[in-house]
mmCIF file of C-alpha atoms in Angstrom:
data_model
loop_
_atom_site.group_PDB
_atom_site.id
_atom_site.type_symbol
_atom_site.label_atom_id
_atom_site.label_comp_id
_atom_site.label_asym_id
_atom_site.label_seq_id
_atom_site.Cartn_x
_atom_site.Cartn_y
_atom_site.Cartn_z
ATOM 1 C CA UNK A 63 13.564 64.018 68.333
ATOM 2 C CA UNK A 64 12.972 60.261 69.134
ATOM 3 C CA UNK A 65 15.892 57.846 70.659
ATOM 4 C CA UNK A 66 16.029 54.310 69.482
ATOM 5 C CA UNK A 67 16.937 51.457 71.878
ATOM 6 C CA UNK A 68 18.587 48.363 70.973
ATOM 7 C CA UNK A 69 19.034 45.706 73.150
ATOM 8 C CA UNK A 70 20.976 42.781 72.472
ATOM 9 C CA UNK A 71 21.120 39.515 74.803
ATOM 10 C CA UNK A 72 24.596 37.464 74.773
ATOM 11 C CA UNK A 73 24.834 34.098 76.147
ATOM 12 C CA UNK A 74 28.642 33.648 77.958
ATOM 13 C CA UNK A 75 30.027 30.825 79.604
ATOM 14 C CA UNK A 76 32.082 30.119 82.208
ATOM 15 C CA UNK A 77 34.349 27.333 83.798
ATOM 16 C CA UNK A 78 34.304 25.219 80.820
ATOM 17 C CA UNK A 79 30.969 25.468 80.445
ATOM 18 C CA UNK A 80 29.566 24.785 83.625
ATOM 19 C CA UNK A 81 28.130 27.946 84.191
ATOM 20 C CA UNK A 82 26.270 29.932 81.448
ATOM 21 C CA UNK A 83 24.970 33.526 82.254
ATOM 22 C CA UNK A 84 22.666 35.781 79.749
ATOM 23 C CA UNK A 85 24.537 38.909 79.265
ATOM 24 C CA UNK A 86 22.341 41.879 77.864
ATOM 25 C CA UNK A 87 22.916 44.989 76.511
ATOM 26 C CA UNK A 88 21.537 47.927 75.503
ATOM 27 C CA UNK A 89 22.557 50.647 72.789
ATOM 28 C CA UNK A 90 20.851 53.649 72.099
ATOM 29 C CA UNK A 91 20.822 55.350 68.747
ATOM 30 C CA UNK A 92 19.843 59.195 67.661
ATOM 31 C CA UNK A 93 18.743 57.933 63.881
ATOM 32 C CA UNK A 94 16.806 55.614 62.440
ATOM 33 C CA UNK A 95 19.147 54.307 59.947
ATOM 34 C CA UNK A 96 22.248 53.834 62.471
ATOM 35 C CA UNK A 97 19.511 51.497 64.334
ATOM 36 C CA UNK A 98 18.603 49.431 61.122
ATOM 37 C CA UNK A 99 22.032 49.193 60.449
ATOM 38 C CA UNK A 100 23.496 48.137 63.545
ATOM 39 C CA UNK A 101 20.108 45.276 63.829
ATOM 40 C CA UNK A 102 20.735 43.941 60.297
ATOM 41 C CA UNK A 103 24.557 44.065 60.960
ATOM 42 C CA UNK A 104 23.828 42.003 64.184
ATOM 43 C CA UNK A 105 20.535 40.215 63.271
ATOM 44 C CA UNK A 106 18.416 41.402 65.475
ATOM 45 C CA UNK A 107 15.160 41.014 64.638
ATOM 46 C CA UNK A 108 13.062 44.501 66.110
ATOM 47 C CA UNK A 109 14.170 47.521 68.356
ATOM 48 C CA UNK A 110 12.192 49.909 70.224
ATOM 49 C CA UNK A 111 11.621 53.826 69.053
ATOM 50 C CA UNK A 112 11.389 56.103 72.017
ATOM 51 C CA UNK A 113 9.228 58.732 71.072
ATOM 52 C CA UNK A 114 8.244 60.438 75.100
ATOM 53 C CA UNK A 115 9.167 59.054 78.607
ATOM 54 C CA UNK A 116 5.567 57.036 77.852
ATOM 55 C CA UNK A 117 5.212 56.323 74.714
ATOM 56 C CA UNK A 118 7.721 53.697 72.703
ATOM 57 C CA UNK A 119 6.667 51.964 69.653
ATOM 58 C CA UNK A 120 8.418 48.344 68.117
ATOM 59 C CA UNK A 121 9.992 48.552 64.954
ATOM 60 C CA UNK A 122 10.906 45.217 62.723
ATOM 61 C CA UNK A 123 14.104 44.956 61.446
ATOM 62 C CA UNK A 124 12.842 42.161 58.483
ATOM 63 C CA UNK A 125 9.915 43.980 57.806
ATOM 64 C CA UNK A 126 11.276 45.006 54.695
ATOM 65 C CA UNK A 127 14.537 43.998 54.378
ATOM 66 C CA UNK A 128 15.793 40.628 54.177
ATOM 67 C CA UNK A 129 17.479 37.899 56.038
ATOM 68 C CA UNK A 130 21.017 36.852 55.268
ATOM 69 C CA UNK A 131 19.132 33.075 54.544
ATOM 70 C CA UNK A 132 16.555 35.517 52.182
ATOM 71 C CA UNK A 133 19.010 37.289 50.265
ATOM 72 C CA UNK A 134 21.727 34.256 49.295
ATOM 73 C CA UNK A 135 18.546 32.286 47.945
ATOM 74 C CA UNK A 136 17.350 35.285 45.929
ATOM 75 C CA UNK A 137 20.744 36.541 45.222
ATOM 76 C CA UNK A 138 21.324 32.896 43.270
ATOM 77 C CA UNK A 139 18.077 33.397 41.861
ATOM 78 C CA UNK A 140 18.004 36.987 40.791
ATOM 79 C CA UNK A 141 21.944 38.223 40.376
ATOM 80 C CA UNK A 142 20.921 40.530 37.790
ATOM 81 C CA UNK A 143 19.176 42.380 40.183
ATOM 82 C CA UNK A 144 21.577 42.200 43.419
ATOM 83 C CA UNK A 145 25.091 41.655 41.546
ATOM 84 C CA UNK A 146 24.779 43.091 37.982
ATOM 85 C CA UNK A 147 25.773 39.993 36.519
ATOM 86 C CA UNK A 148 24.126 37.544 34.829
ATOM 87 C CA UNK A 149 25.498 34.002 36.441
ATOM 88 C CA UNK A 150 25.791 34.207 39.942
ATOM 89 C CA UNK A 151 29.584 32.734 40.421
ATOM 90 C CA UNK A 152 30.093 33.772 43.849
ATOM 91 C CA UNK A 153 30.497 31.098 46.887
ATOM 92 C CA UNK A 154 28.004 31.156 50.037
ATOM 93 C CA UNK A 155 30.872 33.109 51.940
ATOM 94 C CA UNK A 156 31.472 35.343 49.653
ATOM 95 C CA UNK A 157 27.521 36.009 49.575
ATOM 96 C CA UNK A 158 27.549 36.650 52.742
ATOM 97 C CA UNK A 159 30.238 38.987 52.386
ATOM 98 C CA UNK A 160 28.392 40.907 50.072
ATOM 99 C CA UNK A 161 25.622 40.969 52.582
ATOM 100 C CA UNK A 162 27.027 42.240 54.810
ATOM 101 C CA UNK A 163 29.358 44.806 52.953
ATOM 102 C CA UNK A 164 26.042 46.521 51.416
ATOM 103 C CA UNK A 165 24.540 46.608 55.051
ATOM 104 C CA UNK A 166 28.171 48.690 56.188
ATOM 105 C CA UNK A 167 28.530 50.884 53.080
ATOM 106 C CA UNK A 168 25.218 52.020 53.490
ATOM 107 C CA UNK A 169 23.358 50.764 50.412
ATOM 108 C CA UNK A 170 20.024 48.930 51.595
ATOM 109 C CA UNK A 171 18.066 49.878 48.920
ATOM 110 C CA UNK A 172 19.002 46.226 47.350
ATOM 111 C CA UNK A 173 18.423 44.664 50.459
ATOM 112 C CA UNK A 174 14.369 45.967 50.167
ATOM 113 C CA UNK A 175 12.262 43.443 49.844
ATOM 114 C CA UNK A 176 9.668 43.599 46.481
ATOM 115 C CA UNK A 177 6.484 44.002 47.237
ATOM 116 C CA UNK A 178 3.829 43.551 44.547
ATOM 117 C CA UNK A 179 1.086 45.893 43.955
ATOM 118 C CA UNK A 180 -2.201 44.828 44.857
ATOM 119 C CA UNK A 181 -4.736 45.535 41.723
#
């Protein structure tokens, strides 16, 4: 039904780094969630949804999910709600681990942002 379009921009350099050359790429995905996945897994920040040959729409990546620099300040401040502990005794890498281990198993529903309800 709709494609999704990813493109990703590299810088590479050459001869010692004399010569530096942007490098992009472009990845197309049949779902929604591979796309979110791969852009959080790569942190990038919005992709494109193909819906016709005219019509393609942006979609935000941190919309509602958040940043690795989001999630290991709430993570220290909240690690009832993202670790199921009550003391947060991991390291920064190992925070970023977990990060990125939720984003590759699949399980973004802790990486949602909370959004109040207006009254």
């Amino acid at each position: 039904m709709y494609t999704y379009k990813v493109k990703q921009t590299q810088t590479k350099s050459y001869f010692f780094n004399l010569i530096k050359k942007d490098v992009t790429k472009v990845y197309l995905f049949d779902t929604y969630n591979e796309a979110l996945i791969f852009c959080l897994s790569e942190e990038i920040k919005q992709f494109t949804c193909i819906v016709s040959d005219e019509v393609e729409t942006t979609r935000k990546t941190y919309k509602n999910y958040y940043t690795l620099k989001q999630f290991k300040k709430h993570c220290v401040n909240n690690p009832m709600h993202f670790l199921n502990t009550q003391k947060c005794r991991l390291n920064e890498e190992q925070i970023t681990n977990y990060y990125f281990y939720l984003i590759g198993s699949n399980k973004l529903e802790k990486l949602k942002k909370f959004k109040n309800a207006k009254k």
